[in-house]
Amino acid sequence: MPMWTWSGETARQLRSIGQEDLAEAVAELPELAEAGDTARVEAVARAAARIARRLATEAEDGRTAVPDVLGPPTLAFLSHWPLAVRVGTLAEGRRALPQAAAALEEETGPYDRGPFPVSALETLTRCHANIDAAGTTQTRRELLSARRLTGWERTPAWPALVLARIGLLVDEDRPDRAEYELRRYEHTATGPAMLGAGGVFTMVRALRRQDRHADALVVLDRMEAELGLDGANTRRPALRRLIRFERARLLSWLTRLGMCPPREAITPLPTVEEAEAHPHLRPAWVEAVENLVCHGSVRNDWRLGVRVTTWSRYFERVGAPRRGAELALAAARLAVGRGALWVASCSAQRAERLIGELSNTDEIRGDLAEARAMVDAMPPLQPLAPPDRILDFLQAQPTEEVDPERQAEQVNAALADRPHDSMLLSALGQVGRTLMLSDAATEPQWRHVKESPGDQRAALSLLETLLHDNDTAGVRNLVRTLAAGAFTAPAPVEAPAPAEPPAPLEAPAPEPVGTAS
């Protein structure tokens, strides 16, 4: 019995004893997690857990008996999903690792008081894969060893554990073996039904890693026909979304190879908003768009750079360095394509920093070397005005001609000659925030503030950049730096209220640099 079947059957039993709210929660939670509705998952799970605890308390007081359907498996099911959606849809890695490890320590055996429908073991395995898919294979192999999985074969959690083991084969660079394992289930009576949509998407991934994109498309087409994605299927929107992302990625590569018309690849491309709402799907979107940019079918501008950089920094924050490095490399390549030297250099530096946190880095270091070579081959920047007049020149540009990436390059070139010019440092912070590269913009700001802690303009500009990044540690460090430098102002200067940071995917409108901060 797969987890989805268990969920439906348990919900039916709960309704039969009058527990309508609990039944609704059991039926909804896996669907909400698959759809990526993290807020609803948290709210529904919390409310259902309160009801379950109340019933357990009443049973302990002798006021009522707790039916078997409200035993440990159901309680474990309710508590499972808030963490599962963080590790799944939000693609959290190290940020969720302590909680995932603690959940596994608390988990009892698969048949302690009933077969469990979910397992913290699968959640922890996925968390490690988020951190470094190709570099955590040994850890995941130990977690998914035959000894650890003994007893789980007869539980509803087994299909998810099977797919985790097959996904491990792909990350071990054995996609052909992963395909073989999946084919074995195809030829059994219950195999396709047991693995369901997860098996199909794992097969697509295994085929894609073998450069068999056309075969993967056939698998996706068959999935739409066989999984009953009709209007009555409540999982339909989530599954359709996954299919679109995978189809766009596959078709974009075939388009890049000249084997598919660009229109067919662009049509299924999901919106930016969908990728923003589902972080685990962002790498697929970026890969599809980069392929289409290389073909010349999608415009490569600074706004695309902001999106990819923002997502790379997201994976860096949640402790998923491999995905962060891969997107940083994509950002570097795209920036080279549009001639944005500073952005390309910053992105390559971010990728190199994140790669330093990884294991098994031969392939990705090759990608980094390629990106570095592309950056090094870019022509040197030509200043548009002398350093002392560059801000006036940029401010005089018509609004429709403002390009934040070009502004950043000109400001950086001027700073090379005038590294302690407060106006230039303030302008760099401003344009860095626009490009979501505020962490790179703070480096020259920090150097100046540490040398000249009495420069109020530079200190306030740095503060605004740190606040934009929600860098509380940086703010504390700035306060200590100013205090240690005996920061005294000749007259109090009121700091302007820092602007609200832009939404994670909304590229802010460019504005002339050099305005007072």
mmCIF file with all atom_site columns, N, CA, C and O in Angstrom, residues 172-216:
data_model
loop_
_atom_site.group_PDB
_atom_site.id
_atom_site.type_symbol
_atom_site.label_atom_id
_atom_site.label_alt_id
_atom_site.label_comp_id
_atom_site.label_asym_id
_atom_site.label_entity_id
_atom_site.label_seq_id
_atom_site.pdbx_PDB_ins_code
_atom_site.Cartn_x
_atom_site.Cartn_y
_atom_site.Cartn_z
_atom_site.occupancy
_atom_site.B_iso_or_equiv
_atom_site.pdbx_formal_charge
_atom_site.auth_seq_id
_atom_site.auth_comp_id
_atom_site.auth_asym_id
_atom_site.auth_atom_id
_atom_site.pdbx_PDB_model_num
ATOM 1   N N  . GLU A 1 172 ? 25.377 8.929  -8.080  1.00 0.00 ? 172 GLU A N  1
ATOM 2   C CA . GLU A 1 172 ? 26.646 8.195  -8.132  1.00 0.00 ? 172 GLU A CA 1
ATOM 3   C C  . GLU A 1 172 ? 27.138 8.043  -9.572  1.00 0.00 ? 172 GLU A C  1
ATOM 4   O O  . GLU A 1 172 ? 28.089 7.306  -9.823  1.00 0.00 ? 172 GLU A O  1
ATOM 5   N N  . ASP A 1 173 ? 26.477 8.750  -10.481 1.00 0.00 ? 173 ASP A N  1
ATOM 6   C CA . ASP A 1 173 ? 26.824 8.701  -11.906 1.00 0.00 ? 173 ASP A CA 1
ATOM 7   C C  . ASP A 1 173 ? 26.608 7.310  -12.476 1.00 0.00 ? 173 ASP A C  1
ATOM 8   O O  . ASP A 1 173 ? 27.379 6.830  -13.324 1.00 0.00 ? 173 ASP A O  1
ATOM 9   N N  . ARG A 1 174 ? 25.510 6.688  -12.029 1.00 0.00 ? 174 ARG A N  1
ATOM 10  C CA . ARG A 1 174 ? 25.105 5.398  -12.579 1.00 0.00 ? 174 ARG A CA 1
ATOM 11  C C  . ARG A 1 174 ? 23.648 5.456  -13.046 1.00 0.00 ? 174 ARG A C  1
ATOM 12  O O  . ARG A 1 174 ? 22.806 4.668  -12.612 1.00 0.00 ? 174 ARG A O  1
ATOM 13  N N  . PRO A 1 175 ? 23.331 6.407  -13.919 1.00 0.00 ? 175 PRO A N  1
ATOM 14  C CA . PRO A 1 175 ? 21.934 6.538  -14.340 1.00 0.00 ? 175 PRO A CA 1
ATOM 15  C C  . PRO A 1 175 ? 21.424 5.334  -15.110 1.00 0.00 ? 175 PRO A C  1
ATOM 16  O O  . PRO A 1 175 ? 20.215 5.049  -15.086 1.00 0.00 ? 175 PRO A O  1
ATOM 17  N N  . ASP A 1 176 ? 22.324 4.613  -15.785 1.00 0.00 ? 176 ASP A N  1
ATOM 18  C CA . ASP A 1 176 ? 21.890 3.412  -16.490 1.00 0.00 ? 176 ASP A CA 1
ATOM 19  C C  . ASP A 1 176 ? 21.402 2.355  -15.517 1.00 0.00 ? 176 ASP A C  1
ATOM 20  O O  . ASP A 1 176 ? 20.411 1.655  -15.775 1.00 0.00 ? 176 ASP A O  1
ATOM 21  N N  . ARG A 1 177 ? 22.094 2.241  -14.386 1.00 0.00 ? 177 ARG A N  1
ATOM 22  C CA . ARG A 1 177 ? 21.656 1.293  -13.348 1.00 0.00 ? 177 ARG A CA 1
ATOM 23  C C  . ARG A 1 177 ? 20.334 1.735  -12.734 1.00 0.00 ? 177 ARG A C  1
ATOM 24  O O  . ARG A 1 177 ? 19.469 0.906  -12.445 1.00 0.00 ? 177 ARG A O  1
ATOM 25  N N  . ALA A 1 178 ? 20.175 3.060  -12.544 1.00 0.00 ? 178 ALA A N  1
ATOM 26  C CA . ALA A 1 178 ? 18.904 3.571  -12.019 1.00 0.00 ? 178 ALA A CA 1
ATOM 27  C C  . ALA A 1 178 ? 17.760 3.235  -12.973 1.00 0.00 ? 178 ALA A C  1
ATOM 28  O O  . ALA A 1 178 ? 16.673 2.825  -12.544 1.00 0.00 ? 178 ALA A O  1
ATOM 29  N N  . GLU A 1 179 ? 18.018 3.400  -14.266 1.00 0.00 ? 179 GLU A N  1
ATOM 30  C CA . GLU A 1 179 ? 16.975 3.058  -15.246 1.00 0.00 ? 179 GLU A CA 1
ATOM 31  C C  . GLU A 1 179 ? 16.633 1.573  -15.169 1.00 0.00 ? 179 GLU A C  1
ATOM 32  O O  . GLU A 1 179 ? 15.453 1.194  -15.219 1.00 0.00 ? 179 GLU A O  1
ATOM 33  N N  . TYR A 1 180 ? 17.648 0.741  -15.043 1.00 0.00 ? 180 TYR A N  1
ATOM 34  C CA . TYR A 1 180 ? 17.414 -0.703 -14.953 1.00 0.00 ? 180 TYR A CA 1
ATOM 35  C C  . TYR A 1 180 ? 16.532 -1.040 -13.754 1.00 0.00 ? 180 TYR A C  1
ATOM 36  O O  . TYR A 1 180 ? 15.599 -1.852 -13.862 1.00 0.00 ? 180 TYR A O  1
ATOM 37  N N  . GLU A 1 181 ? 16.826 -0.428 -12.605 1.00 0.00 ? 181 GLU A N  1
ATOM 38  C CA . GLU A 1 181 ? 16.029 -0.707 -11.414 1.00 0.00 ? 181 GLU A CA 1
ATOM 39  C C  . GLU A 1 181 ? 14.571 -0.283 -11.613 1.00 0.00 ? 181 GLU A C  1
ATOM 40  O O  . GLU A 1 181 ? 13.642 -0.978 -11.199 1.00 0.00 ? 181 GLU A O  1
ATOM 41  N N  . LEU A 1 182 ? 14.366 0.862  -12.249 1.00 0.00 ? 182 LEU A N  1
ATOM 42  C CA . LEU A 1 182 ? 13.000 1.329  -12.494 1.00 0.00 ? 182 LEU A CA 1
ATOM 43  C C  . LEU A 1 182 ? 12.282 0.428  -13.489 1.00 0.00 ? 182 LEU A C  1
ATOM 44  O O  . LEU A 1 182 ? 11.081 0.163  -13.352 1.00 0.00 ? 182 LEU A O  1
ATOM 45  N N  . ARG A 1 183 ? 12.992 -0.048 -14.510 1.00 0.00 ? 183 ARG A N  1
ATOM 46  C CA . ARG A 1 183 ? 12.379 -0.943 -15.490 1.00 0.00 ? 183 ARG A CA 1
ATOM 47  C C  . ARG A 1 183 ? 11.910 -2.231 -14.842 1.00 0.00 ? 183 ARG A C  1
ATOM 48  O O  . ARG A 1 183 ? 10.924 -2.838 -15.266 1.00 0.00 ? 183 ARG A O  1
ATOM 49  N N  . ARG A 1 184 ? 12.612 -2.684 -13.820 1.00 0.00 ? 184 ARG A N  1
ATOM 50  C CA . ARG A 1 184 ? 12.192 -3.904 -13.118 1.00 0.00 ? 184 ARG A CA 1
ATOM 51  C C  . ARG A 1 184 ? 10.785 -3.743 -12.545 1.00 0.00 ? 184 ARG A C  1
ATOM 52  O O  . ARG A 1 184 ? 9.971  -4.675 -12.600 1.00 0.00 ? 184 ARG A O  1
ATOM 53  N N  . TYR A 1 185 ? 10.499 -2.552 -12.004 1.00 0.00 ? 185 TYR A N  1
ATOM 54  C CA . TYR A 1 185 ? 9.177  -2.321 -11.437 1.00 0.00 ? 185 TYR A CA 1
ATOM 55  C C  . TYR A 1 185 ? 8.116  -2.188 -12.523 1.00 0.00 ? 185 TYR A C  1
ATOM 56  O O  . TYR A 1 185 ? 6.948  -2.497 -12.302 1.00 0.00 ? 185 TYR A O  1
ATOM 57  N N  . GLU A 1 186 ? 8.529  -1.715 -13.705 1.00 0.00 ? 186 GLU A N  1
ATOM 58  C CA . GLU A 1 186 ? 7.563  -1.571 -14.794 1.00 0.00 ? 186 GLU A CA 1
ATOM 59  C C  . GLU A 1 186 ? 6.969  -2.909 -15.199 1.00 0.00 ? 186 GLU A C  1
ATOM 60  O O  . GLU A 1 186 ? 5.831  -2.974 -15.668 1.00 0.00 ? 186 GLU A O  1
ATOM 61  N N  . HIS A 1 187 ? 7.723  -3.976 -15.025 1.00 0.00 ? 187 HIS A N  1
ATOM 62  C CA . HIS A 1 187 ? 7.289  -5.286 -15.495 1.00 0.00 ? 187 HIS A CA 1
ATOM 63  C C  . HIS A 1 187 ? 6.661  -6.129 -14.387 1.00 0.00 ? 187 HIS A C  1
ATOM 64  O O  . HIS A 1 187 ? 6.523  -7.342 -14.540 1.00 0.00 ? 187 HIS A O  1
ATOM 65  N N  . THR A 1 188 ? 6.305  -5.493 -13.289 1.00 0.00 ? 188 THR A N  1
ATOM 66  C CA . THR A 1 188 ? 5.565  -6.189 -12.234 1.00 0.00 ? 188 THR A CA 1
ATOM 67  C C  . THR A 1 188 ? 4.137  -5.680 -12.205 1.00 0.00 ? 188 THR A C  1
ATOM 68  O O  . THR A 1 188 ? 3.826  -4.607 -12.719 1.00 0.00 ? 188 THR A O  1
ATOM 69  N N  . ALA A 1 189 ? 3.276  -6.433 -11.569 1.00 0.00 ? 189 ALA A N  1
ATOM 70  C CA . ALA A 1 189 ? 1.855  -6.073 -11.575 1.00 0.00 ? 189 ALA A CA 1
ATOM 71  C C  . ALA A 1 189 ? 1.583  -4.796 -10.817 1.00 0.00 ? 189 ALA A C  1
ATOM 72  O O  . ALA A 1 189 ? 0.717  -4.002 -11.195 1.00 0.00 ? 189 ALA A O  1
ATOM 73  N N  . THR A 1 190 ? 2.298  -4.574 -9.731  1.00 0.00 ? 190 THR A N  1
ATOM 74  C CA . THR A 1 190 ? 2.005  -3.419 -8.877  1.00 0.00 ? 190 THR A CA 1
ATOM 75  C C  . THR A 1 190 ? 3.092  -2.354 -8.924  1.00 0.00 ? 190 THR A C  1
ATOM 76  O O  . THR A 1 190 ? 2.955  -1.319 -8.278  1.00 0.00 ? 190 THR A O  1
ATOM 77  N N  . GLY A 1 191 ? 4.164  -2.599 -9.675  1.00 0.00 ? 191 GLY A N  1
ATOM 78  C CA . GLY A 1 191 ? 5.292  -1.672 -9.668  1.00 0.00 ? 191 GLY A CA 1
ATOM 79  C C  . GLY A 1 191 ? 4.940  -0.259 -10.061 1.00 0.00 ? 191 GLY A C  1
ATOM 80  O O  . GLY A 1 191 ? 5.176  0.692  -9.299  1.00 0.00 ? 191 GLY A O  1
ATOM 81  N N  . PRO A 1 192 ? 4.369  -0.034 -11.270 1.00 0.00 ? 192 PRO A N  1
ATOM 82  C CA . PRO A 1 192 ? 4.045  1.339  -11.666 1.00 0.00 ? 192 PRO A CA 1
ATOM 83  C C  . PRO A 1 192 ? 3.106  2.034  -10.698 1.00 0.00 ? 192 PRO A C  1
ATOM 84  O O  . PRO A 1 192 ? 3.258  3.221  -10.412 1.00 0.00 ? 192 PRO A O  1
ATOM 85  N N  . ALA A 1 193 ? 2.125  1.285  -10.179 1.00 0.00 ? 193 ALA A N  1
ATOM 86  C CA . ALA A 1 193 ? 1.192  1.894  -9.233  1.00 0.00 ? 193 ALA A CA 1
ATOM 87  C C  . ALA A 1 193 ? 1.878  2.229  -7.919  1.00 0.00 ? 193 ALA A C  1
ATOM 88  O O  . ALA A 1 193 ? 1.555  3.227  -7.268  1.00 0.00 ? 193 ALA A O  1
ATOM 89  N N  . MET A 1 194 ? 2.839  1.410  -7.520  1.00 0.00 ? 194 MET A N  1
ATOM 90  C CA . MET A 1 194 ? 3.515  1.640  -6.248  1.00 0.00 ? 194 MET A CA 1
ATOM 91  C C  . MET A 1 194 ? 4.398  2.889  -6.324  1.00 0.00 ? 194 MET A C  1
ATOM 92  O O  . MET A 1 194 ? 4.356  3.742  -5.447  1.00 0.00 ? 194 MET A O  1
ATOM 93  N N  . LEU A 1 195 ? 5.181  2.996  -7.387  1.00 0.00 ? 195 LEU A N  1
ATOM 94  C CA . LEU A 1 195 ? 6.102  4.129  -7.491  1.00 0.00 ? 195 LEU A CA 1
ATOM 95  C C  . LEU A 1 195 ? 5.403  5.383  -7.994  1.00 0.00 ? 195 LEU A C  1
ATOM 96  O O  . LEU A 1 195 ? 5.834  6.494  -7.685  1.00 0.00 ? 195 LEU A O  1
ATOM 97  N N  . GLY A 1 196 ? 4.368  5.250  -8.802  1.00 0.00 ? 196 GLY A N  1
ATOM 98  C CA . GLY A 1 196 ? 3.537  6.370  -9.219  1.00 0.00 ? 196 GLY A CA 1
ATOM 99  C C  . GLY A 1 196 ? 4.314  7.466  -9.916  1.00 0.00 ? 196 GLY A C  1
ATOM 100 O O  . GLY A 1 196 ? 5.282  7.225  -10.645 1.00 0.00 ? 196 GLY A O  1
ATOM 101 N N  . ALA A 1 197 ? 3.905  8.723  -9.664  1.00 0.00 ? 197 ALA A N  1
ATOM 102 C CA . ALA A 1 197 ? 4.509  9.869  -10.334 1.00 0.00 ? 197 ALA A CA 1
ATOM 103 C C  . ALA A 1 197 ? 5.984  10.008 -9.973  1.00 0.00 ? 197 ALA A C  1
ATOM 104 O O  . ALA A 1 197 ? 6.803  10.386 -10.812 1.00 0.00 ? 197 ALA A O  1
ATOM 105 N N  . GLY A 1 198 ? 6.330  9.684  -8.740  1.00 0.00 ? 198 GLY A N  1
ATOM 106 C CA . GLY A 1 198 ? 7.730  9.774  -8.343  1.00 0.00 ? 198 GLY A CA 1
ATOM 107 C C  . GLY A 1 198 ? 8.620  8.886  -9.182  1.00 0.00 ? 198 GLY A C  1
ATOM 108 O O  . GLY A 1 198 ? 9.735  9.264  -9.549  1.00 0.00 ? 198 GLY A O  1
ATOM 109 N N  . GLY A 1 199 ? 8.127  7.702  -9.518  1.00 0.00 ? 199 GLY A N  1
ATOM 110 C CA . GLY A 1 199 ? 8.894  6.806  -10.369 1.00 0.00 ? 199 GLY A CA 1
ATOM 111 C C  . GLY A 1 199 ? 9.085  7.359  -11.763 1.00 0.00 ? 199 GLY A C  1
ATOM 112 O O  . GLY A 1 199 ? 10.149 7.210  -12.373 1.00 0.00 ? 199 GLY A O  1
ATOM 113 N N  . VAL A 1 200 ? 8.045  8.005  -12.288 1.00 0.00 ? 200 VAL A N  1
ATOM 114 C CA . VAL A 1 200 ? 8.136  8.576  -13.633 1.00 0.00 ? 200 VAL A CA 1
ATOM 115 C C  . VAL A 1 200 ? 9.177  9.686  -13.675 1.00 0.00 ? 200 VAL A C  1
ATOM 116 O O  . VAL A 1 200 ? 10.031 9.739  -14.574 1.00 0.00 ? 200 VAL A O  1
ATOM 117 N N  . PHE A 1 201 ? 9.128  10.597 -12.718 1.00 0.00 ? 201 PHE A N  1
ATOM 118 C CA . PHE A 1 201 ? 10.082 11.713 -12.730 1.00 0.00 ? 201 PHE A CA 1
ATOM 119 C C  . PHE A 1 201 ? 11.507 11.240 -12.463 1.00 0.00 ? 201 PHE A C  1
ATOM 120 O O  . PHE A 1 201 ? 12.469 11.818 -12.986 1.00 0.00 ? 201 PHE A O  1
ATOM 121 N N  . THR A 1 202 ? 11.652 10.190 -11.656 1.00 0.00 ? 202 THR A N  1
ATOM 122 C CA . THR A 1 202 ? 12.985 9.625  -11.454 1.00 0.00 ? 202 THR A CA 1
ATOM 123 C C  . THR A 1 202 ? 13.497 9.001  -12.735 1.00 0.00 ? 202 THR A C  1
ATOM 124 O O  . THR A 1 202 ? 14.694 9.122  -13.070 1.00 0.00 ? 202 THR A O  1
ATOM 125 N N  . MET A 1 203 ? 12.625 8.354  -13.485 1.00 0.00 ? 203 MET A N  1
ATOM 126 C CA . MET A 1 203 ? 13.018 7.789  -14.782 1.00 0.00 ? 203 MET A CA 1
ATOM 127 C C  . MET A 1 203 ? 13.441 8.902  -15.750 1.00 0.00 ? 203 MET A C  1
ATOM 128 O O  . MET A 1 203 ? 14.446 8.776  -16.471 1.00 0.00 ? 203 MET A O  1
ATOM 129 N N  . VAL A 1 204 ? 12.678 9.999  -15.769 1.00 0.00 ? 204 VAL A N  1
ATOM 130 C CA . VAL A 1 204 ? 13.032 11.127 -16.630 1.00 0.00 ? 204 VAL A CA 1
ATOM 131 C C  . VAL A 1 204 ? 14.419 11.643 -16.276 1.00 0.00 ? 204 VAL A C  1
ATOM 132 O O  . VAL A 1 204 ? 15.241 11.928 -17.160 1.00 0.00 ? 204 VAL A O  1
ATOM 133 N N  . ARG A 1 205 ? 14.698 11.749 -14.987 1.00 0.00 ? 205 ARG A N  1
ATOM 134 C CA . ARG A 1 205 ? 16.013 12.239 -14.557 1.00 0.00 ? 205 ARG A CA 1
ATOM 135 C C  . ARG A 1 205 ? 17.113 11.280 -14.984 1.00 0.00 ? 205 ARG A C  1
ATOM 136 O O  . ARG A 1 205 ? 18.183 11.708 -15.451 1.00 0.00 ? 205 ARG A O  1
ATOM 137 N N  . ALA A 1 206 ? 16.880 9.973  -14.827 1.00 0.00 ? 206 ALA A N  1
ATOM 138 C CA . ALA A 1 206 ? 17.896 8.992  -15.216 1.00 0.00 ? 206 ALA A CA 1
ATOM 139 C C  . ALA A 1 206 ? 18.161 9.044  -16.715 1.00 0.00 ? 206 ALA A C  1
ATOM 140 O O  . ALA A 1 206 ? 19.313 8.967  -17.159 1.00 0.00 ? 206 ALA A O  1
ATOM 141 N N  . LEU A 1 207 ? 17.118 9.189  -17.517 1.00 0.00 ? 207 LEU A N  1
ATOM 142 C CA . LEU A 1 207 ? 17.294 9.262  -18.967 1.00 0.00 ? 207 LEU A CA 1
ATOM 143 C C  . LEU A 1 207 ? 17.992 10.554 -19.375 1.00 0.00 ? 207 LEU A C  1
ATOM 144 O O  . LEU A 1 207 ? 18.842 10.564 -20.270 1.00 0.00 ? 207 LEU A O  1
ATOM 145 N N  . ARG A 1 208 ? 17.632 11.648 -18.714 1.00 0.00 ? 208 ARG A N  1
ATOM 146 C CA . ARG A 1 208 ? 18.267 12.929 -19.039 1.00 0.00 ? 208 ARG A CA 1
ATOM 147 C C  . ARG A 1 208 ? 19.754 12.883 -18.730 1.00 0.00 ? 208 ARG A C  1
ATOM 148 O O  . ARG A 1 208 ? 20.575 13.427 -19.479 1.00 0.00 ? 208 ARG A O  1
ATOM 149 N N  . ARG A 1 209 ? 20.129 12.236 -17.639 1.00 0.00 ? 209 ARG A N  1
ATOM 150 C CA . ARG A 1 209 ? 21.551 12.138 -17.295 1.00 0.00 ? 209 ARG A CA 1
ATOM 151 C C  . ARG A 1 209 ? 22.312 11.246 -18.275 1.00 0.00 ? 209 ARG A C  1
ATOM 152 O O  . ARG A 1 209 ? 23.538 11.280 -18.320 1.00 0.00 ? 209 ARG A O  1
ATOM 153 N N  . GLN A 1 210 ? 21.595 10.448 -19.056 1.00 0.00 ? 210 GLN A N  1
ATOM 154 C CA . GLN A 1 210 ? 22.219 9.645  -20.104 1.00 0.00 ? 210 GLN A CA 1
ATOM 155 C C  . GLN A 1 210 ? 22.155 10.339 -21.463 1.00 0.00 ? 210 GLN A C  1
ATOM 156 O O  . GLN A 1 210 ? 22.437 9.730  -22.483 1.00 0.00 ? 210 GLN A O  1
ATOM 157 N N  . ASP A 1 211 ? 21.744 11.628 -21.456 1.00 0.00 ? 211 ASP A N  1
ATOM 158 C CA . ASP A 1 211 ? 21.597 12.400 -22.692 1.00 0.00 ? 211 ASP A CA 1
ATOM 159 C C  . ASP A 1 211 ? 20.566 11.780 -23.630 1.00 0.00 ? 211 ASP A C  1
ATOM 160 O O  . ASP A 1 211 ? 20.690 11.880 -24.857 1.00 0.00 ? 211 ASP A O  1
ATOM 161 N N  . ARG A 1 212 ? 19.543 11.198 -23.044 1.00 0.00 ? 212 ARG A N  1
ATOM 162 C CA . ARG A 1 212 ? 18.468 10.602 -23.838 1.00 0.00 ? 212 ARG A CA 1
ATOM 163 C C  . ARG A 1 212 ? 17.202 11.448 -23.633 1.00 0.00 ? 212 ARG A C  1
ATOM 164 O O  . ARG A 1 212 ? 16.195 10.989 -23.107 1.00 0.00 ? 212 ARG A O  1
ATOM 165 N N  . HIS A 1 213 ? 17.287 12.690 -24.067 1.00 0.00 ? 213 HIS A N  1
ATOM 166 C CA . HIS A 1 213 ? 16.206 13.636 -23.827 1.00 0.00 ? 213 HIS A CA 1
ATOM 167 C C  . HIS A 1 213 ? 14.931 13.260 -24.574 1.00 0.00 ? 213 HIS A C  1
ATOM 168 O O  . HIS A 1 213 ? 13.822 13.440 -24.054 1.00 0.00 ? 213 HIS A O  1
ATOM 169 N N  . ALA A 1 214 ? 15.058 12.759 -25.786 1.00 0.00 ? 214 ALA A N  1
ATOM 170 C CA . ALA A 1 214 ? 13.870 12.366 -26.546 1.00 0.00 ? 214 ALA A CA 1
ATOM 171 C C  . ALA A 1 214 ? 13.141 11.217 -25.856 1.00 0.00 ? 214 ALA A C  1
ATOM 172 O O  . ALA A 1 214 ? 11.897 11.201 -25.792 1.00 0.00 ? 214 ALA A O  1
ATOM 173 N N  . ASP A 1 215 ? 13.891 10.241 -25.325 1.00 0.00 ? 215 ASP A N  1
ATOM 174 C CA . ASP A 1 215 ? 13.263 9.141  -24.592 1.00 0.00 ? 215 ASP A CA 1
ATOM 175 C C  . ASP A 1 215 ? 12.560 9.649  -23.340 1.00 0.00 ? 215 ASP A C  1
ATOM 176 O O  . ASP A 1 215 ? 11.486 9.160  -22.971 1.00 0.00 ? 215 ASP A O  1
ATOM 177 N N  . ALA A 1 216 ? 13.175 10.620 -22.674 1.00 0.00 ? 216 ALA A N  1
ATOM 178 C CA . ALA A 1 216 ? 12.551 11.188 -21.477 1.00 0.00 ? 216 ALA A CA 1
ATOM 179 C C  . ALA A 1 216 ? 11.240 11.882 -21.822 1.00 0.00 ? 216 ALA A C  1
ATOM 180 O O  . ALA A 1 216 ? 10.265 11.813 -21.050 1.00 0.00 ? 216 ALA A O  1
#
